Amino acid sequence: MSDSEKYYIEIPEAVVNANRIHATSDITAVFSNGRITLKEKSADNQNERSSIRGFLLISLLAGILAFIVFHIQELKTVPLRGGNSIAQVSIYLSLFFGTLAFFGTVIKVKKHKLSELKWRHIITLTIAAALILFAVLAMFFKIFSTAFIGLRLDMYTTSILVGLVVGISTYSLSAAANSINFSTITYTLIALLFGGILFSMITNGRPDWWQHNFSYLGTENVKNAMYFNFTLIFSGLIMLTLVDYLFSGLHATFNQNRRMFYLRILFSLLAITLAGVGLFPNNPGWTHTVHDHIAQLLVLWILIMIVGIKWLLPDASHEFTVTSYTVGVLLILSDILFQHLHYLSLTGFEVTACGLVFFWLILLLLHLRNLALPEAQFQTKIIKANSSSI
């Protein structure tokens, strides 16, 4: 191709306005994973400078605070785990600075990019991000302390290490909040649900928990039961956030789109019920009865959504409809294997059913995303022209 030949792409005005791109701006085109992303170069440079400066400032401040704490405690050497340790101070400071950074960044995103987010969504996502950060750091230091048993460091080295951990944690949460959209909210839901449950399995202190049932992880009989219960509660709240975000774009009201409105109600009830399973643990007494009733409601909402999917989403693809009915059949089959043939244990049945349900819910959310966010795709064409014709 000669230097005089160039190719041009047409972009709708609505897309240009939504991305705040000016006609005279220098634009960077990034081609990755088969997609072209357009970004304003000046905005990228400014965000990068701000992120680096924030990382250095938070790292320095956290290191100074850690040194002051260790100095007050008169520690010549600092242990890796335990009270007044590297792990404890790093986690506390990371949660404090990271949560503030995430909250502040989401507010900026709400003003400039994602006005659909409401204040209750921001608070929910911030708490969920803090819980995920806590679980990641706790697991990191648990593994690290296993590799370096009995390790103790001097105050200066420890302060530098704490500053780096806090800086990286804060930078990561700020970056996640800056790119928040449907995908990141969905990933937050997946990370919180699976990460929180896995963390509960590892730290519950009862290796034989699986011989009881899945809900046993949230009872008073195990250590750190609150992690399991908080995981379910905030997973339900994040799911409510996704429901509000998606169905607002679908105009799912009683007058405008009645079928979508009913699906929104069912999805909201499902999210509330999921949070209720964690809010009322399976402890002996009245909470056990309430827990069982809520768990049964959870299954009921799922079955109603699967059975009625063809009516609730008449324009759903054939593949999605077949997948939905297949999941429904597998749920019924797993129930038969558990209750009648006794092939599955209670824990095995619960894990299988939860996996199938969560898989289907993610598919449903992705399908609704394609309906609610059509502006993510637009028709265009490539124009070939000579420089002399411009």
CSV table of C-alpha atoms in Angstrom, one decimal:
chain,number,residue,atom,x,y,z
A,1,MET,CA,0.0,0.0,0.0
A,2,SER,CA,1.4,3.4,-0.9
A,3,ASP,CA,1.8,6.2,1.7
A,4,SER,CA,-0.9,8.2,0.0
A,5,GLU,CA,-3.5,5.5,0.6
A,6,LYS,CA,-5.3,5.6,3.9
A,7,TYR,CA,-8.3,3.9,5.5
A,8,TYR,CA,-11.0,5.7,7.5
A,9,ILE,CA,-13.7,4.4,9.8
A,10,GLU,CA,-17.0,6.0,10.4
A,11,ILE,CA,-18.1,6.5,14.1
A,12,PRO,CA,-21.6,7.5,15.1
A,13,GLU,CA,-21.9,10.9,16.8
A,14,ALA,CA,-23.5,9.3,19.8
A,15,VAL,CA,-20.5,7.1,20.4
A,16,VAL,CA,-18.1,10.0,20.1
A,17,ASN,CA,-20.1,12.0,22.6
A,18,ALA,CA,-20.4,9.1,25.0
A,19,ASN,CA,-16.6,8.7,25.0
A,20,ARG,CA,-16.1,12.4,25.3
A,21,ILE,CA,-13.9,12.5,22.2
A,22,HIS,CA,-13.3,15.8,20.5
A,23,ALA,CA,-12.7,16.2,16.8
A,24,THR,CA,-9.4,17.9,17.4
A,25,SER,CA,-8.1,15.5,20.0
A,26,ASP,CA,-5.2,13.1,19.6
A,27,ILE,CA,-6.8,9.6,19.7
A,28,THR,CA,-5.0,6.4,20.5
A,29,ALA,CA,-6.4,3.3,18.8
A,30,VAL,CA,-5.6,0.0,20.7
A,31,PHE,CA,-6.2,-3.3,18.8
A,32,SER,CA,-6.3,-6.2,21.3
A,33,ASN,CA,-8.2,-9.5,21.4
A,34,GLY,CA,-9.8,-8.7,18.1
A,35,ARG,CA,-11.2,-5.4,19.3
A,36,ILE,CA,-10.3,-1.8,18.5
A,37,THR,CA,-10.5,0.6,21.5
A,38,LEU,CA,-10.3,4.4,21.0
A,39,LYS,CA,-8.9,6.5,23.8
A,40,GLU,CA,-8.0,10.1,24.1
A,41,LYS,CA,-4.2,10.3,24.4
A,42,SER,CA,-4.2,13.2,26.8
A,43,ALA,CA,-6.7,11.5,29.1
A,44,ASP,CA,-4.6,8.3,29.2
A,45,ASN,CA,-1.4,10.2,30.0
A,46,GLN,CA,-3.2,12.1,32.8
A,47,ASN,CA,-4.7,9.0,34.3
A,48,GLU,CA,-1.3,7.3,34.2
A,49,ARG,CA,0.5,10.2,35.9
A,50,SER,CA,-2.2,10.4,38.6
A,51,SER,CA,-2.1,6.7,39.2
A,52,ILE,CA,1.7,6.6,39.6
A,53,ARG,CA,1.7,9.7,41.9
A,54,GLY,CA,-1.1,8.2,44.0
A,55,PHE,CA,0.8,4.9,44.3
A,56,LEU,CA,4.0,6.6,45.5
A,57,LEU,CA,2.1,8.9,47.9
A,58,ILE,CA,0.1,6.1,49.5
A,59,SER,CA,3.1,3.8,49.7
A,60,LEU,CA,5.1,6.5,51.5
A,61,LEU,CA,2.3,7.5,53.8
A,62,ALA,CA,1.5,3.8,54.7
A,63,GLY,CA,5.2,3.1,55.3
A,64,ILE,CA,5.4,6.1,57.7
A,65,LEU,CA,2.3,5.0,59.6
A,66,ALA,CA,3.6,1.5,59.9
A,67,PHE,CA,6.9,2.7,61.3
A,68,ILE,CA,5.1,4.9,63.9
A,69,VAL,CA,2.9,1.9,64.9
A,70,PHE,CA,6.0,-0.4,65.3
A,71,HIS,CA,7.9,2.3,67.1
A,72,ILE,CA,5.1,2.9,69.6
A,73,GLN,CA,5.0,-0.8,70.3
A,74,GLU,CA,8.8,-0.8,70.8
A,75,LEU,CA,9.3,-3.7,68.5
A,76,LYS,CA,12.9,-4.2,67.4
A,77,THR,CA,11.8,-6.9,65.0
A,78,VAL,CA,8.3,-7.4,63.6
A,79,PRO,CA,6.7,-10.9,63.0
A,80,LEU,CA,5.1,-11.9,59.8
A,81,ARG,CA,1.8,-12.9,61.3
A,82,GLY,CA,-0.1,-12.4,64.6
A,83,GLY,CA,-0.7,-9.2,66.6
A,84,ASN,CA,1.2,-6.1,65.5
A,85,SER,CA,2.6,-8.0,62.6
A,86,ILE,CA,3.4,-7.2,59.0
A,87,ALA,CA,0.2,-9.0,57.9
A,88,GLN,CA,-2.1,-7.2,60.4
A,89,VAL,CA,-0.8,-3.7,59.7
A,90,SER,CA,-0.7,-4.3,55.9
A,91,ILE,CA,-4.3,-5.6,55.8
A,92,TYR,CA,-5.7,-2.8,58.0
A,93,LEU,CA,-3.9,0.0,56.1
A,94,SER,CA,-4.8,-1.6,52.7
A,95,LEU,CA,-8.4,-1.8,53.6
A,96,PHE,CA,-8.5,1.8,54.8
A,97,PHE,CA,-6.6,3.4,51.8
A,98,GLY,CA,-8.0,0.9,49.3
A,99,THR,CA,-11.6,1.4,50.3
A,100,LEU,CA,-11.2,5.2,50.1
A,101,ALA,CA,-9.6,5.1,46.7
A,102,PHE,CA,-12.2,2.7,45.3
A,103,PHE,CA,-15.1,4.8,46.7
A,104,GLY,CA,-13.6,8.1,45.4
A,105,THR,CA,-12.9,6.7,42.0
A,106,VAL,CA,-16.3,5.2,41.6
A,107,ILE,CA,-17.9,8.6,42.4
A,108,LYS,CA,-15.8,10.1,39.6
A,109,VAL,CA,-16.8,7.4,37.2
A,110,LYS,CA,-20.5,7.9,38.1
A,111,LYS,CA,-20.2,11.6,37.2
A,112,HIS,CA,-18.4,11.1,33.9
A,113,LYS,CA,-19.3,7.7,32.5
A,114,LEU,CA,-21.8,5.6,34.4
A,115,SER,CA,-24.7,7.7,35.6
A,116,GLU,CA,-26.8,4.5,36.0
A,117,LEU,CA,-25.0,3.7,39.2
A,118,LYS,CA,-26.9,4.8,42.3
A,119,TRP,CA,-25.5,5.6,45.7
A,120,ARG,CA,-26.7,2.2,47.1
A,121,HIS,CA,-24.8,0.5,44.3
A,122,ILE,CA,-21.6,2.4,45.0
A,123,ILE,CA,-21.7,1.5,48.7
A,124,THR,CA,-22.4,-2.1,48.0
A,125,LEU,CA,-19.6,-2.4,45.4
A,126,THR,CA,-17.2,-0.6,47.8
A,127,ILE,CA,-17.9,-3.0,50.6
A,128,ALA,CA,-17.6,-6.0,48.3
A,129,ALA,CA,-14.3,-4.7,47.0
A,130,ALA,CA,-13.0,-4.4,50.5
A,131,LEU,CA,-14.1,-7.9,51.3
A,132,ILE,CA,-12.3,-9.3,48.2
A,133,LEU,CA,-9.2,-7.3,49.1
A,134,PHE,CA,-9.3,-8.7,52.7
A,135,ALA,CA,-9.6,-12.3,51.5
A,136,VAL,CA,-6.8,-11.9,48.9
A,137,LEU,CA,-4.4,-10.3,51.4
A,138,ALA,CA,-5.3,-12.9,54.1
A,139,MET,CA,-4.6,-15.8,51.7
A,140,PHE,CA,-1.4,-14.1,50.5
A,141,PHE,CA,0.0,-13.7,54.0
A,142,LYS,CA,-1.1,-17.2,55.0
A,143,ILE,CA,0.8,-18.7,52.1
A,144,PHE,CA,3.8,-16.4,52.6
A,145,SER,CA,4.0,-17.2,56.3
A,146,THR,CA,3.9,-20.9,55.5
A,147,ALA,CA,6.9,-20.5,53.2
A,148,PHE,CA,8.8,-18.3,55.8
A,149,ILE,CA,8.0,-19.8,59.2
A,150,GLY,CA,9.2,-17.7,62.1
A,151,LEU,CA,10.3,-14.8,59.9
A,152,ARG,CA,10.9,-11.5,61.7
A,153,LEU,CA,12.2,-8.3,60.1
A,154,ASP,CA,13.5,-4.9,61.4
A,155,MET,CA,11.2,-1.9,61.5
A,156,TYR,CA,12.7,-0.2,58.5
A,157,THR,CA,12.5,-3.2,56.2
A,158,THR,CA,9.0,-3.9,57.5
A,159,SER,CA,7.8,-0.4,56.9
A,160,ILE,CA,9.0,-0.5,53.3
A,161,LEU,CA,7.3,-3.8,52.8
A,162,VAL,CA,4.0,-2.6,54.3
A,163,GLY,CA,4.2,0.5,52.1
A,164,LEU,CA,4.6,-1.5,49.0
A,165,VAL,CA,1.7,-3.9,49.9
A,166,VAL,CA,-0.6,-1.0,50.7
A,167,GLY,CA,0.4,1.0,47.6
A,168,ILE,CA,-0.2,-2.0,45.3
A,169,SER,CA,-3.5,-2.8,46.9
A,170,THR,CA,-4.8,0.8,46.7
A,171,TYR,CA,-3.6,1.1,43.1
A,172,SER,CA,-5.4,-2.2,42.1
A,173,LEU,CA,-8.7,-1.1,43.6
A,174,SER,CA,-8.5,2.3,42.1
A,175,ALA,CA,-7.8,0.8,38.6
A,176,ALA,CA,-10.7,-1.6,39.0
A,177,ALA,CA,-13.0,1.2,40.0
A,178,ASN,CA,-11.9,3.5,37.1
A,179,SER,CA,-12.8,0.8,34.5
A,180,ILE,CA,-16.1,-0.2,36.2
A,181,ASN,CA,-18.9,-1.3,33.9
A,182,PHE,CA,-21.2,-4.3,33.5
A,183,SER,CA,-18.3,-6.7,33.1
A,184,THR,CA,-16.3,-5.5,36.1
A,185,ILE,CA,-19.5,-5.7,38.3
A,186,THR,CA,-20.1,-9.2,37.1
A,187,TYR,CA,-16.5,-10.2,37.8
A,188,THR,CA,-16.8,-8.7,41.2
A,189,LEU,CA,-19.9,-10.9,41.8
A,190,ILE,CA,-18.0,-14.0,40.7
A,191,ALA,CA,-14.9,-13.2,42.6
A,192,LEU,CA,-16.8,-12.4,45.8
A,193,LEU,CA,-19.0,-15.5,45.6
A,194,PHE,CA,-16.4,-18.1,44.7
A,195,GLY,CA,-13.5,-16.4,46.6
A,196,GLY,CA,-15.6,-15.9,49.7
A,197,ILE,CA,-16.9,-19.5,49.8
A,198,LEU,CA,-13.4,-20.9,49.1
A,199,PHE,CA,-11.9,-18.7,51.8
A,200,SER,CA,-14.6,-20.0,54.2
A,201,MET,CA,-13.8,-23.6,53.3
A,202,ILE,CA,-10.1,-23.1,54.0
A,203,THR,CA,-10.4,-21.1,57.3
A,204,ASN,CA,-13.4,-22.6,58.9
A,205,GLY,CA,-11.3,-24.8,61.2
A,206,ARG,CA,-13.5,-27.9,60.6
A,207,PRO,CA,-11.9,-30.2,58.0
A,208,ASP,CA,-15.0,-32.5,58.2
A,209,TRP,CA,-17.5,-29.6,57.4
A,210,TRP,CA,-18.5,-31.3,54.1
A,211,GLN,CA,-20.0,-34.3,56.0
A,212,HIS,CA,-22.8,-32.0,57.2
A,213,ASN,CA,-24.0,-29.6,54.5
A,214,PHE,CA,-22.9,-26.6,52.5
A,215,SER,CA,-24.7,-24.1,54.9
A,216,TYR,CA,-22.7,-25.6,57.8
A,217,LEU,CA,-19.9,-23.1,56.8
A,218,GLY,CA,-22.1,-20.3,58.0
A,219,THR,CA,-23.1,-21.8,61.4
A,220,GLU,CA,-21.8,-21.0,64.9
A,221,ASN,CA,-20.0,-24.4,64.9
A,222,VAL,CA,-17.2,-23.2,62.6
A,223,LYS,CA,-14.6,-20.5,62.9
A,224,ASN,CA,-15.0,-17.4,60.7
A,225,ALA,CA,-18.6,-18.3,59.8
A,226,MET,CA,-19.2,-14.6,59.2
A,227,TYR,CA,-17.1,-14.7,56.0
A,228,PHE,CA,-19.5,-17.2,54.5
A,229,ASN,CA,-22.5,-15.3,55.5
A,230,PHE,CA,-21.1,-11.9,54.4
A,231,THR,CA,-20.3,-13.5,51.1
A,232,LEU,CA,-23.9,-14.5,50.4
A,233,ILE,CA,-25.3,-11.2,51.7
A,234,PHE,CA,-23.1,-9.0,49.5
A,235,SER,CA,-23.4,-11.3,46.6
A,236,GLY,CA,-27.1,-10.8,46.7
A,237,LEU,CA,-26.6,-7.0,47.0
A,238,ILE,CA,-24.3,-7.0,44.0
A,239,MET,CA,-26.8,-9.0,42.0
A,240,LEU,CA,-29.4,-6.4,42.9
A,241,THR,CA,-27.0,-3.8,41.5
A,242,LEU,CA,-26.7,-5.7,38.2
A,243,VAL,CA,-30.5,-6.0,38.1
A,244,ASP,CA,-31.0,-2.3,38.6
A,245,TYR,CA,-28.3,-1.4,36.1
A,246,LEU,CA,-29.5,-3.7,33.3
A,247,PHE,CA,-33.3,-3.4,33.7
A,248,SER,CA,-33.2,0.4,33.8
A,249,GLY,CA,-31.7,0.3,30.3
A,250,LEU,CA,-34.4,-2.2,29.2
A,251,HIS,CA,-37.2,0.1,30.5
A,252,ALA,CA,-38.6,-2.8,32.5
A,253,THR,CA,-41.7,-1.1,33.9
A,254,PHE,CA,-45.2,-2.4,34.3
A,255,ASN,CA,-46.5,-0.1,31.6
A,256,GLN,CA,-43.6,-0.2,29.1
A,257,ASN,CA,-42.5,-3.8,29.1
A,258,ARG,CA,-44.6,-6.0,31.3
A,259,ARG,CA,-42.8,-9.3,30.7
A,260,MET,CA,-39.4,-7.8,31.4
A,261,PHE,CA,-40.9,-6.2,34.5
A,262,TYR,CA,-41.9,-9.6,35.8
A,263,LEU,CA,-38.4,-11.0,35.1
A,264,ARG,CA,-37.0,-8.0,37.0
A,265,ILE,CA,-39.2,-8.8,40.0
A,266,LEU,CA,-38.2,-12.5,39.9
A,267,PHE,CA,-34.5,-11.5,39.6
A,268,SER,CA,-34.8,-9.1,42.5
A,269,LEU,CA,-36.5,-11.7,44.7
A,270,LEU,CA,-33.7,-14.1,43.8
A,271,ALA,CA,-31.0,-11.6,44.8
A,272,ILE,CA,-32.8,-10.8,48.1
A,273,THR,CA,-33.3,-14.5,48.9
A,274,LEU,CA,-29.6,-15.2,48.3
A,275,ALA,CA,-28.8,-12.4,50.8
A,276,GLY,CA,-31.4,-13.9,53.2
A,277,VAL,CA,-29.6,-17.3,53.2
A,278,GLY,CA,-26.6,-15.6,54.6
A,279,LEU,CA,-28.5,-13.2,56.9
A,280,PHE,CA,-30.2,-16.1,58.7
A,281,PRO,CA,-27.5,-18.8,59.3
A,282,ASN,CA,-28.4,-22.5,59.6
A,283,ASN,CA,-28.0,-22.5,63.4
A,284,PRO,CA,-30.2,-24.5,65.7
A,285,GLY,CA,-33.6,-22.9,66.6
A,286,TRP,CA,-35.8,-20.5,64.7
A,287,THR,CA,-33.0,-19.4,62.3
A,288,HIS,CA,-32.7,-23.0,61.1
A,289,THR,CA,-36.4,-22.9,60.1
A,290,VAL,CA,-36.1,-19.5,58.4
A,291,HIS,CA,-32.9,-20.5,56.6
A,292,ASP,CA,-34.6,-23.6,55.2
A,293,HIS,CA,-37.7,-21.7,54.0
A,294,ILE,CA,-35.5,-19.0,52.3
A,295,ALA,CA,-33.4,-21.7,50.6
A,296,GLN,CA,-36.6,-23.3,49.3
A,297,LEU,CA,-37.7,-19.9,48.0
A,298,LEU,CA,-34.3,-19.6,46.2
A,299,VAL,CA,-35.0,-22.8,44.3
A,300,LEU,CA,-38.6,-21.8,43.6
A,301,TRP,CA,-37.6,-18.5,41.9
A,302,ILE,CA,-35.0,-20.2,39.8
A,303,LEU,CA,-37.4,-22.9,38.6
A,304,ILE,CA,-40.1,-20.3,37.8
A,305,MET,CA,-37.5,-18.3,35.7
A,306,ILE,CA,-36.3,-21.3,33.8
A,307,VAL,CA,-39.8,-22.7,33.1
A,308,GLY,CA,-41.1,-19.3,32.0
A,309,ILE,CA,-38.0,-18.2,30.1
A,310,LYS,CA,-39.7,-18.5,26.8
A,311,TRP,CA,-42.6,-16.3,27.8
A,312,LEU,CA,-40.4,-13.8,29.8
A,313,LEU,CA,-37.9,-13.5,27.0
A,314,PRO,CA,-39.7,-14.3,23.8
A,315,ASP,CA,-36.8,-13.0,21.7
A,316,ALA,CA,-34.2,-15.2,23.4
A,317,SER,CA,-32.0,-17.3,21.1
A,318,HIS,CA,-32.7,-20.9,20.5
A,319,GLU,CA,-29.3,-21.9,22.1
A,320,PHE,CA,-30.1,-19.9,25.3
A,321,THR,CA,-33.5,-21.4,25.6
A,322,VAL,CA,-32.2,-25.0,25.1
A,323,THR,CA,-29.4,-24.3,27.7
A,324,SER,CA,-32.0,-23.0,30.2
A,325,TYR,CA,-34.2,-26.1,29.9
A,326,THR,CA,-31.1,-28.3,30.1
A,327,VAL,CA,-30.1,-26.7,33.4
A,328,GLY,CA,-33.6,-27.2,34.6
A,329,VAL,CA,-33.5,-30.9,33.7
A,330,LEU,CA,-30.1,-31.3,35.4
A,331,LEU,CA,-31.4,-29.7,38.6
A,332,ILE,CA,-34.4,-32.1,38.7
A,333,LEU,CA,-32.0,-35.0,37.9
A,334,SER,CA,-29.6,-34.0,40.7
A,335,ASP,CA,-32.6,-33.8,43.1
A,336,ILE,CA,-33.7,-37.4,42.1
A,337,LEU,CA,-30.1,-38.7,42.6
A,338,PHE,CA,-30.0,-37.1,46.0
A,339,GLN,CA,-33.4,-37.7,47.5
A,340,HIS,CA,-34.5,-41.0,45.9
A,341,LEU,CA,-31.4,-42.9,44.7
A,342,HIS,CA,-29.1,-41.5,47.5
A,343,TYR,CA,-26.3,-41.3,45.0
A,344,LEU,CA,-25.3,-37.7,46.0
A,345,SER,CA,-24.6,-36.6,49.5
A,346,LEU,CA,-26.3,-33.4,50.8
A,347,THR,CA,-23.2,-31.4,50.3
A,348,GLY,CA,-22.6,-32.9,46.8
A,349,PHE,CA,-26.2,-32.1,45.8
A,350,GLU,CA,-25.9,-28.5,47.1
A,351,VAL,CA,-22.6,-27.9,45.3
A,352,THR,CA,-24.0,-29.3,42.1
A,353,ALA,CA,-27.2,-27.3,42.2
A,354,CYS,CA,-25.4,-24.1,43.2
A,355,GLY,CA,-23.0,-24.5,40.3
A,356,LEU,CA,-25.7,-25.1,37.8
A,357,VAL,CA,-27.8,-22.2,39.0
A,358,PHE,CA,-24.9,-19.7,39.1
A,359,PHE,CA,-23.8,-20.8,35.6
A,360,TRP,CA,-27.3,-20.2,34.3
A,361,LEU,CA,-27.6,-16.8,36.0
A,362,ILE,CA,-24.4,-15.6,34.5
A,363,LEU,CA,-25.6,-16.6,31.0
A,364,LEU,CA,-28.9,-14.8,31.7
A,365,LEU,CA,-27.1,-11.7,32.8
A,366,LEU,CA,-24.9,-11.7,29.7
A,367,HIS,CA,-28.0,-12.2,27.5
A,368,LEU,CA,-29.7,-9.3,29.2
A,369,ARG,CA,-26.6,-7.2,28.8
A,370,ASN,CA,-26.7,-7.7,25.0
A,371,LEU,CA,-30.3,-6.4,25.1
A,372,ALA,CA,-29.8,-3.5,27.5
A,373,LEU,CA,-26.5,-2.2,26.0
A,374,PRO,CA,-26.9,-2.3,22.2
A,375,GLU,CA,-24.8,0.8,21.9
A,376,ALA,CA,-21.7,-1.4,22.6
A,377,GLN,CA,-22.0,-2.4,18.9
A,378,PHE,CA,-22.7,-0.2,15.9
A,379,GLN,CA,-22.7,-0.6,12.1
A,380,THR,CA,-19.8,1.0,10.3
A,381,LYS,CA,-17.7,0.7,7.2
A,382,ILE,CA,-14.1,1.2,6.2
A,383,ILE,CA,-13.4,3.9,3.6
A,384,LYS,CA,-10.4,3.9,1.4
A,385,ALA,CA,-9.2,7.2,0.2
A,386,ASN,CA,-6.1,8.9,-1.2
A,387,SER,CA,-4.5,11.7,0.7
A,388,SER,CA,-5.1,14.0,-2.4
A,389,SER,CA,-8.9,13.5,-2.0
A,390,ILE,CA,-9.0,14.6,1.6
